[in-house]
Tab-separated table of C-alpha atoms in Angstrom:
chain	number	residue	atom	x	y	z
A	1	MET	CA	-28.306	63.470	13.663
A	2	THR	CA	-25.190	64.384	15.614
A	3	LYS	CA	-21.726	63.792	14.141
A	4	SER	CA	-20.962	61.156	16.794
A	5	ARG	CA	-24.189	59.282	16.052
A	6	ALA	CA	-23.517	59.413	12.313
A	7	LEU	CA	-20.003	58.029	12.851
A	8	ALA	CA	-21.368	55.163	14.938
A	9	CYS	CA	-23.796	54.253	12.180
A	10	VAL	CA	-21.030	54.243	9.594
A	11	LEU	CA	-18.841	52.010	11.772
A	12	ALA	CA	-21.710	49.614	12.351
A	13	ALA	CA	-22.332	49.380	8.605
A	14	VAL	CA	-18.650	48.734	7.902
A	15	LEU	CA	-18.577	45.994	10.536
A	16	SER	CA	-21.692	44.393	9.055
A	17	ILE	CA	-20.163	44.371	5.562
A	18	SER	CA	-16.926	42.909	6.920
A	19	VAL	CA	-18.707	40.052	8.680
A	20	ALA	CA	-20.765	39.312	5.583
A	21	ALA	CA	-17.639	39.275	3.431
A	22	CYS	CA	-15.924	36.834	5.778
A	23	SER	CA	-18.956	34.560	5.662
A	24	SER	CA	-19.207	34.666	1.884
A	25	THR	CA	-15.552	33.668	1.346
A	26	THR	CA	-15.594	30.579	3.541
A	27	GLY	CA	-14.631	27.676	1.242
A	28	THR	CA	-16.215	24.284	0.906
A	29	THR	CA	-14.611	21.946	3.414
A	30	THR	CA	-14.378	18.200	3.727
A	31	GLY	CA	-16.516	18.123	6.820
A	32	GLY	CA	-18.489	21.290	6.269
A	33	THR	CA	-16.924	22.962	9.304
A	34	SER	CA	-14.616	25.924	9.659
A	35	GLY	CA	-10.927	25.068	9.757
A	36	ALA	CA	-11.220	21.843	7.719
A	37	PRO	CA	-9.049	21.549	4.590
A	38	THR	CA	-10.502	22.960	1.371
A	39	TYR	CA	-10.272	20.685	-1.668
A	40	LYS	CA	-10.709	22.036	-5.169
A	41	GLY	CA	-12.734	18.977	-6.134
A	42	ALA	CA	-15.295	19.428	-3.356
A	43	GLY	CA	-18.779	19.957	-4.723
A	44	LYS	CA	-17.953	18.865	-8.272
A	45	SER	CA	-20.020	16.242	-10.044
A	46	ALA	CA	-18.315	12.898	-10.636
A	47	ALA	CA	-18.079	13.602	-14.361
A	48	ASP	CA	-16.017	16.717	-13.645
A	49	LEU	CA	-13.528	14.990	-11.313
A	50	LYS	CA	-10.073	13.750	-12.278
A	51	PHE	CA	-8.247	11.214	-10.053
A	52	GLY	CA	-4.648	10.178	-10.669
A	53	THR	CA	-3.089	7.073	-9.106
A	54	VAL	CA	0.725	6.887	-8.883
A	55	VAL	CA	2.333	3.475	-8.346
A	56	LYS	CA	5.832	2.145	-7.760
A	57	SER	CA	6.308	0.868	-11.314
A	58	MET	CA	4.092	0.174	-14.313
A	59	GLY	CA	6.567	-2.571	-15.199
A	60	PHE	CA	5.155	-4.800	-12.436
A	61	ASN	CA	2.193	-7.107	-13.038
A	62	TRP	CA	1.019	-6.180	-9.551
A	63	PHE	CA	0.366	-2.582	-10.609
A	64	LYS	CA	-1.000	-3.560	-14.010
A	65	ARG	CA	-3.586	-5.508	-12.031
A	66	MET	CA	-4.170	-2.457	-9.798
A	67	GLU	CA	-4.850	-0.405	-12.922
A	68	THR	CA	-7.842	-2.614	-13.735
A	69	GLY	CA	-9.358	-1.611	-10.400
A	70	VAL	CA	-8.649	2.079	-11.022
A	71	GLN	CA	-10.293	1.845	-14.440
A	72	LYS	CA	-13.289	-0.030	-13.029
A	73	PHE	CA	-13.771	2.718	-10.457
A	74	GLY	CA	-13.850	5.252	-13.269
A	75	LYS	CA	-16.433	3.242	-15.230
A	76	ASP	CA	-18.599	2.712	-12.148
A	77	THR	CA	-18.608	6.350	-11.044
A	78	GLY	CA	-17.991	8.513	-14.098
A	79	VAL	CA	-14.827	9.974	-12.551
A	80	THR	CA	-11.865	10.298	-14.918
A	81	ALA	CA	-9.515	7.871	-13.165
A	82	PHE	CA	-6.103	6.848	-14.473
A	83	GLU	CA	-2.852	5.301	-13.243
A	84	GLN	CA	0.781	6.159	-13.951
A	85	GLY	CA	4.159	5.058	-12.641
A	86	PRO	CA	7.828	4.826	-13.628
A	87	SER	CA	9.132	1.974	-15.737
A	88	GLN	CA	11.240	0.761	-12.812
A	89	ALA	CA	10.881	1.020	-9.047
A	90	ASP	CA	12.867	4.108	-8.121
A	91	PRO	CA	11.716	6.627	-5.466
A	92	ALA	CA	13.029	9.657	-7.350
A	93	GLN	CA	11.388	8.550	-10.598
A	94	GLU	CA	8.107	7.869	-8.818
A	95	ASN	CA	8.212	11.357	-7.314
A	96	GLN	CA	8.770	12.818	-10.776
A	97	VAL	CA	5.729	10.943	-12.092
A	98	ALA	CA	3.713	12.401	-9.217
A	99	GLN	CA	5.018	15.889	-10.007
A	100	ASP	CA	4.034	15.461	-13.654
A	101	MET	CA	0.619	14.253	-12.578
A	102	LEU	CA	0.069	17.365	-10.448
A	103	ALA	CA	0.730	19.429	-13.572
A	104	GLN	CA	-2.390	17.753	-15.034
A	105	SER	CA	-4.431	19.361	-12.223
A	106	PRO	CA	-6.086	16.294	-10.666
A	107	ASP	CA	-8.662	16.625	-7.913
A	108	ALA	CA	-7.215	13.639	-6.053
A	109	LEU	CA	-3.826	11.962	-5.912
A	110	ILE	CA	-3.776	8.315	-4.851
A	111	ILE	CA	-0.189	7.177	-4.307
A	112	ASP	CA	1.514	3.903	-3.405
A	113	PRO	CA	4.995	5.177	-2.528
A	114	ILE	CA	8.189	3.137	-2.594
A	115	GLU	CA	9.582	5.287	0.212
A	116	VAL	CA	7.096	7.315	2.204
A	117	ALA	CA	9.778	9.727	3.430
A	118	THR	CA	10.742	10.545	-0.155
A	119	ALA	CA	7.134	10.953	-1.285
A	120	GLU	CA	6.085	13.218	1.605
A	121	SER	CA	7.295	16.349	-0.224
A	122	VAL	CA	5.157	15.798	-3.320
A	123	MET	CA	2.179	14.768	-1.189
A	124	LYS	CA	2.563	17.968	0.832
A	125	GLN	CA	2.703	19.975	-2.390
A	126	ALA	CA	-0.465	18.291	-3.624
A	127	MET	CA	-2.321	19.018	-0.391
A	128	SER	CA	-1.225	22.668	-0.533
A	129	GLN	CA	-2.779	22.864	-4.021
A	130	GLY	CA	-6.123	21.585	-2.755
A	131	VAL	CA	-5.619	18.047	-4.057
A	132	ALA	CA	-7.023	15.299	-1.825
A	133	VAL	CA	-4.184	12.827	-1.186
A	134	ILE	CA	-4.846	9.176	-0.356
A	135	ALA	CA	-1.829	6.959	0.384
A	136	LEU	CA	-1.732	3.186	-0.060
A	137	GLU	CA	0.338	0.901	2.164
A	138	SER	CA	1.922	3.844	3.971
A	139	PRO	CA	1.305	3.613	7.723
A	140	GLY	CA	2.565	6.703	9.507
A	141	VAL	CA	2.225	8.935	6.445
A	142	GLN	CA	1.922	12.635	7.309
A	143	ASN	CA	0.741	14.465	4.185
A	144	ALA	CA	-2.338	12.465	3.261
A	145	VAL	CA	-5.969	12.489	4.312
A	146	TYR	CA	-6.038	8.702	4.713
A	147	ASP	CA	-3.772	5.693	4.319
A	148	VAL	CA	-5.496	2.547	3.037
A	149	GLU	CA	-4.168	-0.837	4.153
A	150	PRO	CA	-5.533	-4.186	2.904
A	151	PHE	CA	-5.281	-5.558	6.443
A	152	ASP	CA	-3.649	-5.037	9.819
A	153	ASN	CA	0.071	-5.369	9.119
A	154	LYS	CA	0.961	-6.939	12.461
A	155	ALA	CA	-1.650	-9.656	12.053
A	156	TYR	CA	-0.471	-10.369	8.510
A	157	GLY	CA	3.160	-10.691	9.599
A	158	GLU	CA	2.191	-13.099	12.353
A	159	HIS	CA	0.136	-15.119	9.898
A	160	LEU	CA	3.110	-15.446	7.540
A	161	MET	CA	5.273	-16.633	10.427
A	162	ASP	CA	2.666	-19.218	11.413
A	163	SER	CA	2.778	-20.536	7.843
A	164	LEU	CA	6.572	-20.643	7.821
A	165	ALA	CA	6.683	-22.362	11.211
A	166	GLN	CA	4.155	-24.953	10.079
A	167	HIS	CA	6.299	-25.925	7.094
A	168	MET	CA	9.523	-25.872	9.133
A	169	GLY	CA	8.091	-27.971	11.951
A	170	GLY	CA	8.511	-25.035	14.337
A	171	LYS	CA	12.319	-25.228	14.403
A	172	GLY	CA	15.412	-24.373	12.427
A	173	GLN	CA	17.082	-21.458	10.677
A	174	TYR	CA	15.334	-19.002	8.382
A	175	GLY	CA	16.231	-15.841	6.464
A	176	VAL	CA	14.247	-12.651	5.927
A	177	PHE	CA	13.941	-10.655	2.686
A	178	VAL	CA	12.389	-7.234	2.036
A	179	GLY	CA	12.229	-4.982	-0.996
A	180	ALA	CA	13.370	-1.861	0.877
A	181	LEU	CA	14.047	-0.920	4.469
A	182	ASN	CA	11.951	2.206	3.914
A	183	SER	CA	8.945	0.220	2.717
A	184	GLN	CA	6.820	0.742	5.799
A	185	SER	CA	4.241	-1.975	5.251
A	186	GLN	CA	6.886	-4.579	4.385
A	187	MET	CA	8.894	-3.683	7.479
A	188	GLU	CA	5.799	-3.836	9.688
A	189	TRP	CA	5.009	-7.336	8.401
A	190	THR	CA	8.599	-8.454	8.833
A	191	ASN	CA	9.202	-6.972	12.267
A	192	ALA	CA	5.903	-8.376	13.528
A	193	ALA	CA	6.791	-11.814	12.150
A	194	ILE	CA	10.222	-11.846	13.822
A	195	ALA	CA	8.865	-10.662	17.172
A	196	TYR	CA	6.102	-13.250	16.994
A	197	GLN	CA	8.598	-16.013	16.161
A	198	LYS	CA	10.700	-15.178	19.196
A	199	GLN	CA	7.627	-15.400	21.381
A	200	LYS	CA	5.830	-18.404	19.895
A	201	TYR	CA	8.535	-20.438	18.139
A	202	PRO	CA	11.690	-20.305	20.283
A	203	ASP	CA	13.277	-23.189	18.387
A	204	MET	CA	13.339	-21.158	15.193
A	205	HIS	CA	16.186	-18.713	14.580
A	206	MET	CA	16.574	-15.903	12.075
A	207	VAL	CA	20.045	-15.980	10.508
A	208	GLY	CA	22.000	-13.188	8.864
A	209	ASP	CA	20.820	-9.627	8.361
A	210	THR	CA	17.616	-8.590	6.662
A	211	ASN	CA	18.252	-9.164	2.953
A	212	VAL	CA	17.290	-6.061	0.939
A	213	THR	CA	16.416	-6.881	-2.664
A	214	GLY	CA	15.234	-3.599	-4.176
A	215	SER	CA	12.243	-5.366	-5.764
A	216	ASP	CA	14.776	-7.122	-8.002
A	217	GLN	CA	14.304	-10.826	-8.710
A	218	ALA	CA	17.966	-11.268	-9.661
A	219	LYS	CA	19.064	-9.678	-6.382
A	220	SER	CA	16.790	-11.984	-4.406
A	221	TYR	CA	18.204	-14.981	-6.278
A	222	ALA	CA	21.785	-13.924	-5.486
A	223	GLU	CA	20.996	-13.208	-1.828
A	224	MET	CA	19.315	-16.603	-1.416
A	225	LYS	CA	22.246	-18.439	-2.997
A	226	GLN	CA	24.609	-16.694	-0.603
A	227	LEU	CA	22.361	-17.425	2.361
A	228	MET	CA	22.219	-21.141	1.539
A	229	GLN	CA	26.002	-21.274	1.196
A	230	THR	CA	26.553	-19.478	4.486
A	231	TYR	CA	23.930	-21.512	6.349
A	232	PRO	CA	23.817	-25.040	4.877
A	233	ASN	CA	21.113	-26.031	7.385
A	234	LEU	CA	18.772	-23.241	6.295
A	235	GLY	CA	15.187	-24.389	6.647
A	236	GLY	CA	13.183	-21.473	5.293
A	237	MET	CA	12.899	-17.905	4.060
A	238	LEU	CA	10.251	-15.238	4.494
A	239	GLY	CA	9.858	-12.681	1.689
A	240	ALA	CA	8.003	-9.370	1.906
A	241	ASP	CA	8.392	-8.082	-1.649
A	242	ALA	CA	6.520	-9.765	-4.505
A	243	TYR	CA	9.803	-10.726	-6.207
A	244	ASP	CA	11.550	-12.004	-3.079
A	245	VAL	CA	10.067	-15.505	-3.125
A	246	VAL	CA	10.549	-15.744	-6.898
A	247	GLY	CA	14.299	-15.157	-6.793
A	248	ALA	CA	14.658	-17.304	-3.685
A	249	GLY	CA	12.579	-20.074	-5.244
A	250	GLN	CA	14.815	-20.085	-8.309
A	251	ALA	CA	17.876	-20.513	-6.112
A	252	VAL	CA	16.212	-23.335	-4.170
A	253	GLN	CA	15.132	-25.125	-7.343
A	254	GLU	CA	18.569	-24.775	-8.902
A	255	ALA	CA	20.127	-26.307	-5.791
A	256	GLY	CA	17.747	-29.279	-5.945
A	257	LEU	CA	16.210	-28.331	-2.591
A	258	ALA	CA	12.582	-27.810	-3.635
A	259	GLY	CA	10.363	-28.992	-0.795
A	260	LYS	CA	13.271	-29.051	1.643
A	261	ILE	CA	13.521	-25.291	2.231
A	262	ALA	CA	10.221	-23.541	2.940
A	263	VAL	CA	9.875	-20.456	0.719
A	264	ILE	CA	6.967	-18.314	1.884
A	265	GLY	CA	5.979	-14.682	1.394
A	266	THR	CA	3.917	-12.076	-0.385
A	267	SER	CA	3.594	-12.447	-4.159
A	268	ILE	CA	1.143	-13.132	-6.974
A	269	VAL	CA	0.536	-16.114	-9.234
A	270	SER	CA	1.752	-14.401	-12.398
A	271	TYR	CA	5.172	-14.084	-10.745
A	272	ALA	CA	5.329	-17.221	-8.635
A	273	GLY	CA	3.098	-19.719	-10.460
A	274	ASN	CA	5.706	-21.918	-12.126
A	275	LEU	CA	7.754	-22.212	-8.935
A	276	LEU	CA	4.618	-22.995	-6.926
A	277	LYS	CA	3.942	-25.846	-9.360
A	278	SER	CA	7.485	-27.183	-8.986
A	279	GLY	CA	7.406	-26.944	-5.194
A	280	ALA	CA	10.320	-24.500	-5.046
A	281	ILE	CA	7.936	-21.909	-3.613
A	282	THR	CA	5.862	-23.335	-0.787
A	283	GLN	CA	3.150	-20.708	-0.376
A	284	ILE	CA	2.410	-17.135	-1.307
A	285	SER	CA	-0.028	-14.805	0.398
A	286	THR	CA	-1.585	-11.775	-1.187
A	287	TRP	CA	-4.556	-9.494	-1.644
A	288	ASP	CA	-6.087	-8.305	-4.897
A	289	PRO	CA	-4.340	-5.091	-6.009
A	290	ALA	CA	-7.319	-4.267	-8.249
A	291	ASP	CA	-9.553	-4.032	-5.191
A	292	HIS	CA	-6.941	-1.944	-3.392
A	293	GLY	CA	-6.699	0.526	-6.262
A	294	TYR	CA	-10.479	0.753	-6.471
A	295	VAL	CA	-10.821	1.432	-2.749
A	296	GLY	CA	-8.104	4.097	-2.754
A	297	ASN	CA	-10.058	6.007	-5.391
A	298	LYS	CA	-13.346	5.384	-3.581
A	299	VAL	CA	-11.935	6.914	-0.396
A	300	ALA	CA	-10.806	9.972	-2.361
A	301	GLN	CA	-14.337	10.379	-3.683
A	302	LEU	CA	-15.772	10.173	-0.160
A	303	VAL	CA	-13.318	12.840	1.023
A	304	LEU	CA	-14.419	15.207	-1.742
A	305	GLU	CA	-18.033	14.532	-0.799
A	306	GLY	CA	-17.203	15.701	2.723
A	307	LYS	CA	-17.665	12.246	4.247
A	308	GLN	CA	-15.516	10.576	6.879
A	309	VAL	CA	-14.539	6.924	6.712
A	310	THR	CA	-15.430	5.257	9.997
A	311	THR	CA	-15.008	1.834	11.567
A	312	GLY	CA	-17.596	-0.614	10.301
A	313	MET	CA	-18.174	1.218	7.016
A	314	ASP	CA	-18.726	-0.797	3.845
A	315	LEU	CA	-16.617	0.576	0.986
A	316	GLY	CA	-18.300	-1.708	-1.528
A	317	VAL	CA	-15.387	-4.030	-2.268
A	318	PRO	CA	-14.752	-7.561	-0.903
A	319	GLY	CA	-12.330	-7.373	2.001
A	320	TYR	CA	-13.266	-3.734	2.623
A	321	ASP	CA	-16.912	-4.302	3.530
A	322	LYS	CA	-16.345	-3.692	7.246
A	323	VAL	CA	-13.249	-1.559	7.614
A	324	THR	CA	-11.451	-0.566	10.792
A	325	VAL	CA	-10.157	2.985	11.112
A	326	THR	CA	-7.337	3.968	13.466
A	327	GLY	CA	-6.325	7.608	13.184
A	328	LYS	CA	-5.981	8.203	9.447
A	329	THR	CA	-5.327	4.537	8.604
A	330	ILE	CA	-8.104	2.454	7.068
A	331	TYR	CA	-7.683	-1.311	7.438
A	332	GLY	CA	-9.446	-3.848	5.284
A	333	SER	CA	-9.772	-7.441	6.399
A	334	GLY	CA	-8.474	-10.655	4.996
A	335	TRP	CA	-5.786	-12.045	2.765
A	336	VAL	CA	-5.573	-15.183	0.696
A	337	ASP	CA	-3.021	-17.999	0.898
A	338	ILE	CA	-2.090	-19.539	-2.443
A	339	THR	CA	-0.406	-22.890	-3.039
A	340	ALA	CA	-0.056	-25.158	-6.050
A	341	SER	CA	-3.418	-26.697	-5.163
A	342	ASN	CA	-5.522	-23.519	-5.450
A	343	MET	CA	-3.463	-21.194	-7.658
A	344	ALA	CA	-5.781	-21.679	-10.645
A	345	GLN	CA	-8.406	-19.596	-8.806
A	346	TYR	CA	-6.274	-16.448	-8.999
A	347	ASN	CA	-5.786	-14.965	-12.445
A	348	PHE	CA	-3.311	-12.189	-11.674
């Protein structure tokens, strides 16, 4: 064998080994294709998986209810699934809880952020560590595989405005309340409702600025008192945060105006029940946070199994049995309207 032929054989062997090495180090991917993200939980059995859910505050009944769904998911699947959150709703504290959770080496992080912009950094960190990140109520999120929404936010906002208009006779002044201007879902509901009102109910008029309550019942109460003093002909209020209608309802009841000012918005019976009974809160609308927490964890499991969530898919939970997917956002369908007449049906 000539020296040149021997050298060619050696080079060919080296190339063959190199190609084989590249093939053998290709990681497990979510879709089974080159270039897809690699998750450390991919390929594990359910019993070996750990999913952590981070919420805005464990001091809220809403997220205590969500925890029941997270725990049910764990019992149904065998995944170690748990929920944590700060004692009060504070973006920095929520981020710290998420950081602490990452130190526990979860395979998936499901997060319901107070402020998406603030939470993006910890979500990005999680993704860089091979943790599958699923966001809840965070349209436009960047550092997550999926965002899970209970419904289309625009449609929900328009529905709330229809309810408010019905109780105001389609005319008069109303105020708007939100928990935080950076709460993307709440702002989508609110902006959609206002735009819809201008189009469909021209005899209604929003007064004042958007009242920001910080998920604080006392702040909502104070803002509503001020709004009623400034606008003595106020006919209604629309609240996005679960505590908004509660504080506003207290102010309405204290002023002896129950039934005269329509108080409508998102909340749950455990917060709003007594004021629904008295008529100080007209109607609340909601979805079951337990189902939402369950579905967020279910989506994380599908991601680690290398499956995509597609339009029409049944995720096994009422309201998410025929989802719609737009980009990375998964929309469920349906909400429930609760008044004094049907509130006994909802035990959260």
